[in-house]
PDB file of C-alpha atoms and ligand atoms in Angstrom:
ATOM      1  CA  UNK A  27     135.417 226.083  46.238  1.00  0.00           C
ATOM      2  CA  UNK A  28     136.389 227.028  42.677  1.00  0.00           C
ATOM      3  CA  UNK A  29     133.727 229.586  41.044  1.00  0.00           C
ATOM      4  CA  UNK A  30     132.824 229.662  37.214  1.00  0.00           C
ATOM      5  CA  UNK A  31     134.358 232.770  35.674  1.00  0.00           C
ATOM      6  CA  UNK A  32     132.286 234.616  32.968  1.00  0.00           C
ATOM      7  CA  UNK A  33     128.558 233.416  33.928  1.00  0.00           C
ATOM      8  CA  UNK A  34     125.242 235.443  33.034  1.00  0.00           C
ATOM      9  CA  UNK A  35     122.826 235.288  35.098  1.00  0.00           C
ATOM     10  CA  UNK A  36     119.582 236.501  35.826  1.00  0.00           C
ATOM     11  CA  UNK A  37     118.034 237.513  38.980  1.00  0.00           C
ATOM     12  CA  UNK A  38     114.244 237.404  39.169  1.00  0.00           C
ATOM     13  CA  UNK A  39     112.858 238.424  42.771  1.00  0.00           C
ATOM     14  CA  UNK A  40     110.358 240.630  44.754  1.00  0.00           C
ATOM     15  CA  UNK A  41     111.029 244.080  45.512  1.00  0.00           C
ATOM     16  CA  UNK A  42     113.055 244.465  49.028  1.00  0.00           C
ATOM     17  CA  UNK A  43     113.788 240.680  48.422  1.00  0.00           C
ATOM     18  CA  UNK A  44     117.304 240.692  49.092  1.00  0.00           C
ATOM     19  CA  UNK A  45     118.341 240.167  44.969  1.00  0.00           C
ATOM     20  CA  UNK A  46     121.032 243.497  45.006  1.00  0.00           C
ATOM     21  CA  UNK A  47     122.166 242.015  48.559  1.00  0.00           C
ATOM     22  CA  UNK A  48     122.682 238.330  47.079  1.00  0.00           C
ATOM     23  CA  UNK A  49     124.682 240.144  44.053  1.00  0.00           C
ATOM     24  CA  UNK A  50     127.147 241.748  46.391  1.00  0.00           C
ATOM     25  CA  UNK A  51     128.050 238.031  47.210  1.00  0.00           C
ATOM     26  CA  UNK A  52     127.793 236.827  43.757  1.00  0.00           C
ATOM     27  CA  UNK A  53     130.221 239.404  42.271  1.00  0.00           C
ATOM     28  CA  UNK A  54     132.469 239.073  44.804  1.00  0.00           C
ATOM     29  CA  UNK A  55     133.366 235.464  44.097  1.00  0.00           C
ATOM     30  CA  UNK A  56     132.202 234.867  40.231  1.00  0.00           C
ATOM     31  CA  UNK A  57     134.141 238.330  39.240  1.00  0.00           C
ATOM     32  CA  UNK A  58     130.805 239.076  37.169  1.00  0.00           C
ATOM     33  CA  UNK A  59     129.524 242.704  35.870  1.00  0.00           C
ATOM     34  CA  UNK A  60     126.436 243.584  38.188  1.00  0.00           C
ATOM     35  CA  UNK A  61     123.628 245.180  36.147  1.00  0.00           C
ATOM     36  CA  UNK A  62     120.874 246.345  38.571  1.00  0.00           C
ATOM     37  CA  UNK A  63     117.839 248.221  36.382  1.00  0.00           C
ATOM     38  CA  UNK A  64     117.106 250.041  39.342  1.00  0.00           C
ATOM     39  CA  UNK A  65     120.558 251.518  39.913  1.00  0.00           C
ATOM     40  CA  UNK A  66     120.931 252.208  36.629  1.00  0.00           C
ATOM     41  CA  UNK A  67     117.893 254.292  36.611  1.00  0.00           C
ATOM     42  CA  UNK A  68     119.084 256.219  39.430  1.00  0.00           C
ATOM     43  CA  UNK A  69     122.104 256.899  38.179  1.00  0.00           C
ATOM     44  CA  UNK A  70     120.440 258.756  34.842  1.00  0.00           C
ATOM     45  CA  UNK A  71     117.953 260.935  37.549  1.00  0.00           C
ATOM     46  CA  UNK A  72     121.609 261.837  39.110  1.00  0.00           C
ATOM     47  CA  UNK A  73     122.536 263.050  34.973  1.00  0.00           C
ATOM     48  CA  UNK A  74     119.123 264.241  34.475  1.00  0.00           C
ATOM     49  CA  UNK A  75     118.995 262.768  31.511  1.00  0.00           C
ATOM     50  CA  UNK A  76     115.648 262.084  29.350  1.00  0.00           C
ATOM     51  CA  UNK A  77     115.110 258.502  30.750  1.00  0.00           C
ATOM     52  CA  UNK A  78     115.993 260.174  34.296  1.00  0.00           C
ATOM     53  CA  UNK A  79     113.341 262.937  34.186  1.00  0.00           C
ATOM     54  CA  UNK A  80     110.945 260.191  33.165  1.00  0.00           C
ATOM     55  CA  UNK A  81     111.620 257.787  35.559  1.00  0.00           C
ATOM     56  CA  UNK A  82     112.019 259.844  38.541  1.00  0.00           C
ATOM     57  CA  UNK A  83     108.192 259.937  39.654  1.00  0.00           C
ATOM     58  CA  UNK A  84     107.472 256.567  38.178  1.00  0.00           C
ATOM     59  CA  UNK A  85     109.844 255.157  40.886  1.00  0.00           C
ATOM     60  CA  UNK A  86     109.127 257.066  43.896  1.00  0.00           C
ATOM     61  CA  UNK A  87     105.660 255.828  43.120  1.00  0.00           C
ATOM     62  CA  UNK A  88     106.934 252.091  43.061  1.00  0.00           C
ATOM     63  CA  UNK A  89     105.614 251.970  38.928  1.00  0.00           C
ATOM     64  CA  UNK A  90     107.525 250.281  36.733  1.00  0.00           C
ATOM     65  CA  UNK A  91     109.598 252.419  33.918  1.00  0.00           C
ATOM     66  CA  UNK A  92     107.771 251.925  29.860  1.00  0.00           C
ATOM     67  CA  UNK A  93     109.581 249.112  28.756  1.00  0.00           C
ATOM     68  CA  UNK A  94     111.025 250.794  25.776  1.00  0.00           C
ATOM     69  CA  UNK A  95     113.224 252.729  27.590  1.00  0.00           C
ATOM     70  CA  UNK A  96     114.322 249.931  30.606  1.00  0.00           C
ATOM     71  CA  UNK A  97     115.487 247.668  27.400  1.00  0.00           C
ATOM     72  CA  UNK A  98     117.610 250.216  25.711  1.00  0.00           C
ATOM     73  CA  UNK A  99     119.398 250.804  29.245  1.00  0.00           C
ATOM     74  CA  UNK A 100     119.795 247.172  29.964  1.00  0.00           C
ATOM     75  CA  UNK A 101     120.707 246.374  26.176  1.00  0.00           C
ATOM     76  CA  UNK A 102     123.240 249.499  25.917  1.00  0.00           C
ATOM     77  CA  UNK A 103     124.774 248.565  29.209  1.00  0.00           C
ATOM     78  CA  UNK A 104     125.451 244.805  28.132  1.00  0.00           C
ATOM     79  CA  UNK A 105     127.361 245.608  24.920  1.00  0.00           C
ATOM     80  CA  UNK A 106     129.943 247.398  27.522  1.00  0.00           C
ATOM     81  CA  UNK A 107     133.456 245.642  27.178  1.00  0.00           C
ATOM     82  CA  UNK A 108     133.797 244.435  30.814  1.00  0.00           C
ATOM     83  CA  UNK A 109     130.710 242.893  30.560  1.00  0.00           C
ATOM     84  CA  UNK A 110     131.361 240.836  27.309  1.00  0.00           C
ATOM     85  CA  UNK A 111     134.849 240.252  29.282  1.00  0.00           C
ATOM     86  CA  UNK A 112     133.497 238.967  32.966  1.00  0.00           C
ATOM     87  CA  UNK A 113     130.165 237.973  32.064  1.00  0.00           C
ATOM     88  CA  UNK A 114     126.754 239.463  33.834  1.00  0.00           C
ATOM     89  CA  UNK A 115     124.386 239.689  36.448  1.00  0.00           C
ATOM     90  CA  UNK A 116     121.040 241.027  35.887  1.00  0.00           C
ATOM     91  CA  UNK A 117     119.400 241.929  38.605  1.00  0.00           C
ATOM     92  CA  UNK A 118     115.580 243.033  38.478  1.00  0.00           C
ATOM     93  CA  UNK A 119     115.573 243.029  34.604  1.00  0.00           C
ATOM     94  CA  UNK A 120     113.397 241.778  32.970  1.00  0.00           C
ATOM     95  CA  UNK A 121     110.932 242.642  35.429  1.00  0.00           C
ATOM     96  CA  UNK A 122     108.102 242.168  32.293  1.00  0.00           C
ATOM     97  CA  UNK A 123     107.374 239.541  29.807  1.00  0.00           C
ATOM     98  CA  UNK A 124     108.287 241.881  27.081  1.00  0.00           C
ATOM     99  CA  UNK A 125     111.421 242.618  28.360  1.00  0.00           C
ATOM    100  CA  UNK A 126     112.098 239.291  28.611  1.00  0.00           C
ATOM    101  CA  UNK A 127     111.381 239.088  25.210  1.00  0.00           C
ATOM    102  CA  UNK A 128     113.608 241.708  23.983  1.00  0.00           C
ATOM    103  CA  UNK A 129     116.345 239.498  25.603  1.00  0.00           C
ATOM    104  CA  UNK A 130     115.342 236.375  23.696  1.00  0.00           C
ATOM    105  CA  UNK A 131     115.196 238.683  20.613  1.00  0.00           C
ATOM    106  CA  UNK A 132     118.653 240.045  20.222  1.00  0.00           C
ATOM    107  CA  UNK A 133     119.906 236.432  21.497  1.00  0.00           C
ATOM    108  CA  UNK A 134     121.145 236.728  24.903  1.00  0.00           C
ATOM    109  CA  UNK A 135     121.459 233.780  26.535  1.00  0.00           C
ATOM    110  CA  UNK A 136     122.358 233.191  30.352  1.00  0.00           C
ATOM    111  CA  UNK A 137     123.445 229.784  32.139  1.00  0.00           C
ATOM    112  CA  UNK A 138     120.787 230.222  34.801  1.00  0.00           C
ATOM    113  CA  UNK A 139     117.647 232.569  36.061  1.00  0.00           C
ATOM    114  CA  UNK A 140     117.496 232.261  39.631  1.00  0.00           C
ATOM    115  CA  UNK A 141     114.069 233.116  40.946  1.00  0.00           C
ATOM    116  CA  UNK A 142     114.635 234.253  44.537  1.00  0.00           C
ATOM    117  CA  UNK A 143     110.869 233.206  46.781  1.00  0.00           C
ATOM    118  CA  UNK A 144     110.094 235.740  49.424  1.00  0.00           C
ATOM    119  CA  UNK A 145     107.017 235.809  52.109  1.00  0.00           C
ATOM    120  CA  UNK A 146     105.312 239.069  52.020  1.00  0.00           C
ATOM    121  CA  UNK A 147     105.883 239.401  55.982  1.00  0.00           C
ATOM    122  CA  UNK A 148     109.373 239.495  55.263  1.00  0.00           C
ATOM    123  CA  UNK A 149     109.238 241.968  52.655  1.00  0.00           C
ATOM    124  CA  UNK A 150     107.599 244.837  54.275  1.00  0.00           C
ATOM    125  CA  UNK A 151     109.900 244.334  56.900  1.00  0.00           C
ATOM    126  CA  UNK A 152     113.301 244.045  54.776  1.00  0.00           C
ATOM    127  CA  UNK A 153     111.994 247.371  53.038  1.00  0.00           C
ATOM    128  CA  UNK A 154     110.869 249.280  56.044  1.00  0.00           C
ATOM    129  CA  UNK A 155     114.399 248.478  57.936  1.00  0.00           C
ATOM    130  CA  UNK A 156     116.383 249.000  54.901  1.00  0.00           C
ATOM    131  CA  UNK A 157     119.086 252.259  54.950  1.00  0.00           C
ATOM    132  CA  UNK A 158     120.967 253.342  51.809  1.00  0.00           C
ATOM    133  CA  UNK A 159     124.387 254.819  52.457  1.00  0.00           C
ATOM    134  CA  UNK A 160     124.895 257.516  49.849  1.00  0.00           C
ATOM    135  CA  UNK A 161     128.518 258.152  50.068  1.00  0.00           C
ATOM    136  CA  UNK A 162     129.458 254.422  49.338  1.00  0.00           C
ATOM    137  CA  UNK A 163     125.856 252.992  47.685  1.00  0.00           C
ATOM    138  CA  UNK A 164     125.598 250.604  50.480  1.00  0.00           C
ATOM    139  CA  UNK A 165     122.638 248.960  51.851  1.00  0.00           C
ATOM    140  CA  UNK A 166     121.649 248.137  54.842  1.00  0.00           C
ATOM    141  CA  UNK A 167     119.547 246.829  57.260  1.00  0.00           C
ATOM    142  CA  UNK A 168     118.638 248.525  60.904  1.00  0.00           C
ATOM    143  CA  UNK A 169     118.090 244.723  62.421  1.00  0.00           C
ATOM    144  CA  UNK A 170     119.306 242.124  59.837  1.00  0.00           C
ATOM    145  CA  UNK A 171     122.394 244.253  58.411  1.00  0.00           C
ATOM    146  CA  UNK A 172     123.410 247.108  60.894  1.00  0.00           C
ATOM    147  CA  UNK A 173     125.578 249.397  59.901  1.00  0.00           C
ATOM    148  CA  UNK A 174     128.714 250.864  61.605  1.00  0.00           C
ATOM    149  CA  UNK A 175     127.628 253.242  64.230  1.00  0.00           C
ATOM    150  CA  UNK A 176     129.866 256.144  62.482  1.00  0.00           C
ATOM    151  CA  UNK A 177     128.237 255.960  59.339  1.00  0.00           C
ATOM    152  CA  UNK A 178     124.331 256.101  60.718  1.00  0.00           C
ATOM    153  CA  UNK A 179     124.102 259.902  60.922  1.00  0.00           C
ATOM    154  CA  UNK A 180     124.303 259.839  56.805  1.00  0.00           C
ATOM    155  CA  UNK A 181     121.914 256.924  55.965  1.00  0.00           C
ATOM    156  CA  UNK A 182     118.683 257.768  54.593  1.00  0.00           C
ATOM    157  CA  UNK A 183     115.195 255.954  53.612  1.00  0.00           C
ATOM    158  CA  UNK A 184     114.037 255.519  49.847  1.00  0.00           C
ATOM    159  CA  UNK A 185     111.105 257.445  49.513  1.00  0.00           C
ATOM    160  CA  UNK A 186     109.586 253.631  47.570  1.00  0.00           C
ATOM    161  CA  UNK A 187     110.151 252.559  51.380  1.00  0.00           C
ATOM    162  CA  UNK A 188     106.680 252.892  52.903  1.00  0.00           C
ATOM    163  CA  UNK A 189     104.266 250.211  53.568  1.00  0.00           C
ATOM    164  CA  UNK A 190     101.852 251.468  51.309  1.00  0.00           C
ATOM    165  CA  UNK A 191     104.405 251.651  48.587  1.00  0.00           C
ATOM    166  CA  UNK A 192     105.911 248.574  48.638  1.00  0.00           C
ATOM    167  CA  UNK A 193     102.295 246.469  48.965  1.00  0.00           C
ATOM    168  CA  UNK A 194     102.188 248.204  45.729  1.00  0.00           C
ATOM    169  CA  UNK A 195     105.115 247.035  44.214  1.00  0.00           C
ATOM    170  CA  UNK A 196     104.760 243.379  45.676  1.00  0.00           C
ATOM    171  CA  UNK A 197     101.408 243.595  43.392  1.00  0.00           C
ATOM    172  CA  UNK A 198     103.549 244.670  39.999  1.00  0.00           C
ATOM    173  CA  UNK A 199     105.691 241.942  40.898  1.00  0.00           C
ATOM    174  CA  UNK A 200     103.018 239.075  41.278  1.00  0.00           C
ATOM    175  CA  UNK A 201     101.108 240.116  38.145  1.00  0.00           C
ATOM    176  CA  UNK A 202     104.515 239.537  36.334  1.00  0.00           C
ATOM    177  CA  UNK A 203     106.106 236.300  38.132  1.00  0.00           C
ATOM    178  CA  UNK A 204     104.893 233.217  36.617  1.00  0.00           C
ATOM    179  CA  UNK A 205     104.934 235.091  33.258  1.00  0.00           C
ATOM    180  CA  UNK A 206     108.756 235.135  33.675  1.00  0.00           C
ATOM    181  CA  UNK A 207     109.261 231.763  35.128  1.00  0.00           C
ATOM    182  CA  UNK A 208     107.167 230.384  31.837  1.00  0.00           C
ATOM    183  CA  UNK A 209     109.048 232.289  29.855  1.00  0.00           C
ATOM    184  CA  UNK A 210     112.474 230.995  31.198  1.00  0.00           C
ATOM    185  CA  UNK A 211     111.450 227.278  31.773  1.00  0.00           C
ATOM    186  CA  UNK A 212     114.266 224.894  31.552  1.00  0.00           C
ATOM    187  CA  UNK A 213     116.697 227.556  33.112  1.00  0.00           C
ATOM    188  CA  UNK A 214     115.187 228.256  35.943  1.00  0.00           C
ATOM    189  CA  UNK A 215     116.933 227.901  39.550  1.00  0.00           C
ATOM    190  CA  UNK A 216     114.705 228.584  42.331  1.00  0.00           C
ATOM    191  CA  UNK A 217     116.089 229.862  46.098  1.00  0.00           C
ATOM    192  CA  UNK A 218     114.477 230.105  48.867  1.00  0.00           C
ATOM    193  CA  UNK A 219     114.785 234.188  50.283  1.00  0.00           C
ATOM    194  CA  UNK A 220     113.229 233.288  53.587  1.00  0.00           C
ATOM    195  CA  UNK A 221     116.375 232.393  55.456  1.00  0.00           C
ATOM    196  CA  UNK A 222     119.235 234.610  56.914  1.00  0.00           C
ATOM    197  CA  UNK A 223     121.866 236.011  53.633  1.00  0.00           C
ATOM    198  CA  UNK A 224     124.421 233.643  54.438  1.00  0.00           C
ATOM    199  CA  UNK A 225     121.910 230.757  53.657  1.00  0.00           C
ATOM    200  CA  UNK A 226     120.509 232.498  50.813  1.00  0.00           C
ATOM    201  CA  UNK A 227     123.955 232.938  49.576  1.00  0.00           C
ATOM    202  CA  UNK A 228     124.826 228.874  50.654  1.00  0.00           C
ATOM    203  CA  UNK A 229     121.612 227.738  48.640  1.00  0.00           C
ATOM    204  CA  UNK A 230     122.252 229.741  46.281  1.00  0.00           C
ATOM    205  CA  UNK A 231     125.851 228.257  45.046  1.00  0.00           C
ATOM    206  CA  UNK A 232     124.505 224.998  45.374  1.00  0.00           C
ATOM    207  CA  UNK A 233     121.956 225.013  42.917  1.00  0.00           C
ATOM    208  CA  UNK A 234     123.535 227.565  40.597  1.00  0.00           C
ATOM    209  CA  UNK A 235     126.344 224.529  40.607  1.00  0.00           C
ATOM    210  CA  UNK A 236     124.231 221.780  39.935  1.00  0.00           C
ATOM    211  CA  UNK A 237     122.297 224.128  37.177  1.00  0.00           C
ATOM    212  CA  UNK A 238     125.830 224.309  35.717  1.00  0.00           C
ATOM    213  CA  UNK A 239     126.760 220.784  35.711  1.00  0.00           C
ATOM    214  CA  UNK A 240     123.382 219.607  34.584  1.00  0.00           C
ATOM    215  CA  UNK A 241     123.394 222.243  31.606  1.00  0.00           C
ATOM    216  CA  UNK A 242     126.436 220.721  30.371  1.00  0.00           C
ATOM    217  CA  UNK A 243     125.249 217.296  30.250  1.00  0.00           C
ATOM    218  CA  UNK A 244     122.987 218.398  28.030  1.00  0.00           C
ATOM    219  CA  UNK A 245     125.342 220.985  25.884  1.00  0.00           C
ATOM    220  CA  UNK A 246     128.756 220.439  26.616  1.00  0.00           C
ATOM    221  CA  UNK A 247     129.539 223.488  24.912  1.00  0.00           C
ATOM    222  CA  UNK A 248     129.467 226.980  25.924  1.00  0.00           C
ATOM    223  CA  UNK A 249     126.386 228.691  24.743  1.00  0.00           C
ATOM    224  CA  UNK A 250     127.672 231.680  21.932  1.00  0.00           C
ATOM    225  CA  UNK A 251     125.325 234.282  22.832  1.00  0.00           C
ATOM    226  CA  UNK A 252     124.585 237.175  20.649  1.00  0.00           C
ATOM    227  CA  UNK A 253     124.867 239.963  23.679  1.00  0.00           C
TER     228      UNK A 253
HETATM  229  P1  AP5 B  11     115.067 248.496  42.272  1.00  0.00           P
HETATM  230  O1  AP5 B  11     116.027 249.431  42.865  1.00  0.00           O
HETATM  231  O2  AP5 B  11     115.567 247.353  41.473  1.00  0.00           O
HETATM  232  O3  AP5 B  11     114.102 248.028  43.397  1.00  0.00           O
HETATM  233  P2  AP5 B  11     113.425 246.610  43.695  1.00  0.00           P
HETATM  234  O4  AP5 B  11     113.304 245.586  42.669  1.00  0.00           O
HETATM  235  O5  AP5 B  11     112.170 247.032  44.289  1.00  0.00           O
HETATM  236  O6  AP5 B  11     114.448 245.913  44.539  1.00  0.00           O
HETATM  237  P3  AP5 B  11     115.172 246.568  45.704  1.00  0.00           P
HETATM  238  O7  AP5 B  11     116.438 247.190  45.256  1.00  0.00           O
HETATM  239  O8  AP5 B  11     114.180 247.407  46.435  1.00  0.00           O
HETATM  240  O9  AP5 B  11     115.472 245.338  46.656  1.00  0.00           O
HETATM  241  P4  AP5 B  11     116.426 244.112  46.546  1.00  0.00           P
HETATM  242  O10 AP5 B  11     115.680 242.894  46.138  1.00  0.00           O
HETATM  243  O11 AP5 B  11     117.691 244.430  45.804  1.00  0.00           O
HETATM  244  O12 AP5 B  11     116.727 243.938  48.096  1.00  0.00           O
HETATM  245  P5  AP5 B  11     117.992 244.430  48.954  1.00  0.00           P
HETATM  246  O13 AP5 B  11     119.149 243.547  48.680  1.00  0.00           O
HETATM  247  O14 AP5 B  11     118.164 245.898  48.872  1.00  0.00           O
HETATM  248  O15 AP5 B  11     114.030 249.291  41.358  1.00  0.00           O
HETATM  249  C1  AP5 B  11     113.435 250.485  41.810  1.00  0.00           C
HETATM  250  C2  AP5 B  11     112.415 250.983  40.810  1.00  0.00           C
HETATM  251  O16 AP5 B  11     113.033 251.184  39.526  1.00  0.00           O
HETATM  252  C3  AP5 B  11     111.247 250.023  40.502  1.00  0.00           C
HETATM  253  O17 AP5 B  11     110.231 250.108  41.466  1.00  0.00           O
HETATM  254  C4  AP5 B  11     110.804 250.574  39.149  1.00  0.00           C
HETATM  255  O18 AP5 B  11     110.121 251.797  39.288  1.00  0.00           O
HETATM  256  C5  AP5 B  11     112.141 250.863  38.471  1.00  0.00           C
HETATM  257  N1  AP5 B  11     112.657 249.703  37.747  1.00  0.00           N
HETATM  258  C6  AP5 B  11     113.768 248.976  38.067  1.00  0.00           C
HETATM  259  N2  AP5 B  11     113.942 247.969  37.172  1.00  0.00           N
HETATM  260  C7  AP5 B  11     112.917 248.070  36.279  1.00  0.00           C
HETATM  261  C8  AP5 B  11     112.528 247.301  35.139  1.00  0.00           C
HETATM  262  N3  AP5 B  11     113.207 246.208  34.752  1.00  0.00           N
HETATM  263  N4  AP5 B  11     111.409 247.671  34.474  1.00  0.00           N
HETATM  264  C9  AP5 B  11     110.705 248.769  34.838  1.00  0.00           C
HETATM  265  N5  AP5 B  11     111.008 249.524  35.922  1.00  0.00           N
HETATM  266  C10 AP5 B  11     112.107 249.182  36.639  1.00  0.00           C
HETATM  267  O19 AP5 B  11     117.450 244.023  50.407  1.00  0.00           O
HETATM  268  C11 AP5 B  11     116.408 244.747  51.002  1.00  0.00           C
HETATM  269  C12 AP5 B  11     116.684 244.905  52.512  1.00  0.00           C
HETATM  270  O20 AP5 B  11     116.626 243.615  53.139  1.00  0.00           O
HETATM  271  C13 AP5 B  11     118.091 245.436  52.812  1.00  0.00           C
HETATM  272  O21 AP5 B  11     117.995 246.288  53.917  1.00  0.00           O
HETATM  273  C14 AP5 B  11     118.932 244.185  53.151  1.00  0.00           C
HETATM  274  O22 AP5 B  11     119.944 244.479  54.095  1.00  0.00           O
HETATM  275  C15 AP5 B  11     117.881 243.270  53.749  1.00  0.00           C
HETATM  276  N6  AP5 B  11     118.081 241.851  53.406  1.00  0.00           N
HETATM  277  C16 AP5 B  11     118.484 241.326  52.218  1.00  0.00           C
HETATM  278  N7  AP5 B  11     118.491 239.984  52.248  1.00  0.00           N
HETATM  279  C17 AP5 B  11     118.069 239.645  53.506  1.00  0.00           C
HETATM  280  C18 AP5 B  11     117.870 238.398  54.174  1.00  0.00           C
HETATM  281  N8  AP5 B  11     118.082 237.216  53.564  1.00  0.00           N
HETATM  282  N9  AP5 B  11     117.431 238.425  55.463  1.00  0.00           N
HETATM  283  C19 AP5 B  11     117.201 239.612  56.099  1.00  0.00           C
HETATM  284  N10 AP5 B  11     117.383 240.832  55.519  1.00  0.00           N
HETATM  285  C20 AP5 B  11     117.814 240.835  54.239  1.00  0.00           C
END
């Protein structure tokens, strides 16, 4: 299979939903500059810079960061060379209608928003088995995506890993959703999260493909986008 180079893409999806998991496949194959809001958040607590210090209990809560400060990350990070070079992947921005507007406001514009469905059963059980290796940044998952027996000593839980914590964020999520799908209409891919990665990953290519194909029926040109 060949794989379009230089694609942007958004990733809409639940909290524990299996989005940064779907990227590690994505950027594997389409060569594309992963943007995660969430790991870019973490890595400013790590500087302890301004946007760190505020974000820090906002997370462990499972609240969402003022949007003011999530769209001058995002936007920042986006005018990056590599990322004009290779093309993105945004994953879990924009998590609100007005930072979806702040994208449609400086002119981004992506080939596809995949919207990644998720049953709330599955959820709280991705996030309560999910382990965070943080020597490499991996993920995993203690039934779905073991990891190595020699590395388990050094995985540990994020502290927005509870029950009550993620019902919680599975609420912020829902109150934004449809907001998001509305706002994207027309570019919107939908796959279904419910299945084991490999299938995500399967359903995934097909549709972002036939997003692709149909897209340039209708604009056989390359979008010029202002980001
Ligand atoms: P962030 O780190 O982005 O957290 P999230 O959206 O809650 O998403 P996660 O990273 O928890 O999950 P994921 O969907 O990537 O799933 P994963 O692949 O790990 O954000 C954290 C916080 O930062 C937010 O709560 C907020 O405070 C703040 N923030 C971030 N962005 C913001 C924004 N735009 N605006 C404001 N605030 C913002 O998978 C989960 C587990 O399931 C893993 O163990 C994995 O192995 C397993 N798994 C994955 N797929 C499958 C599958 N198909 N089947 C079985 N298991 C699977």
């Amino acid at each position: 299979m060949t794989f379009q180079k230089h694609m942007r893409l958004i990733i809409i999806g639940p909290p524990g939903g299996g989005k940064g998991t779907l990227c590690e496949h994505i950027v594997k194959d389409y060569g594309v500059v992963h943007i995660s809001g969430g790991d870019l958040l973490r890595e400013e607590i790590a500087m302890g810079t301004p946007i760190g210090l505020e974000a820090k209990d906002l997370m462990e809560q499972g609240r969402l960061v003022p949007d003011e400060a999530m769209i001058r990350l995002i936007l920042n990070r986006m005018q990056q060379k590599d990322c004009v070079a290779r093309g993105v992947l945004l994953d879990g921005f924009p998590r609100t209608l007005s930072q979806a507007q702040a994208l449609t406001r400086v002119g981004a514009a992506f080939d596809g928003v995949v919207v990644l469905n998720v049953s709330v059963d599955a959820l709280l059980e991705r996030a309560l088995g999910r382990r965070l290796d943080p020597t490499t940044g991996r993920v995993y998952h203690l039934k779905f995506q073991p990891p190595p027996a020699d590395i388990a000593s050094r995985l540990v839980v994020r502290p927005d890993d509870t029950e009550e914590r993620q019902r919680y964020r599975i609420g912020v999520y829902n109150k934004f959703r449809d907001q998001l799908v509305a706002h994207f209409v027309g570019s919107v891919v939908e796959v279904n999260g419910n299945q084991p990665i490999p299938k995500v990953y399967d359903e995934f290519r097909l549709k972002i493909a036939q997003r692709l194909l149909d897209k340039q029926r209708v604009a056989p040109t390359n979008p010029t986008s202002k980001l």
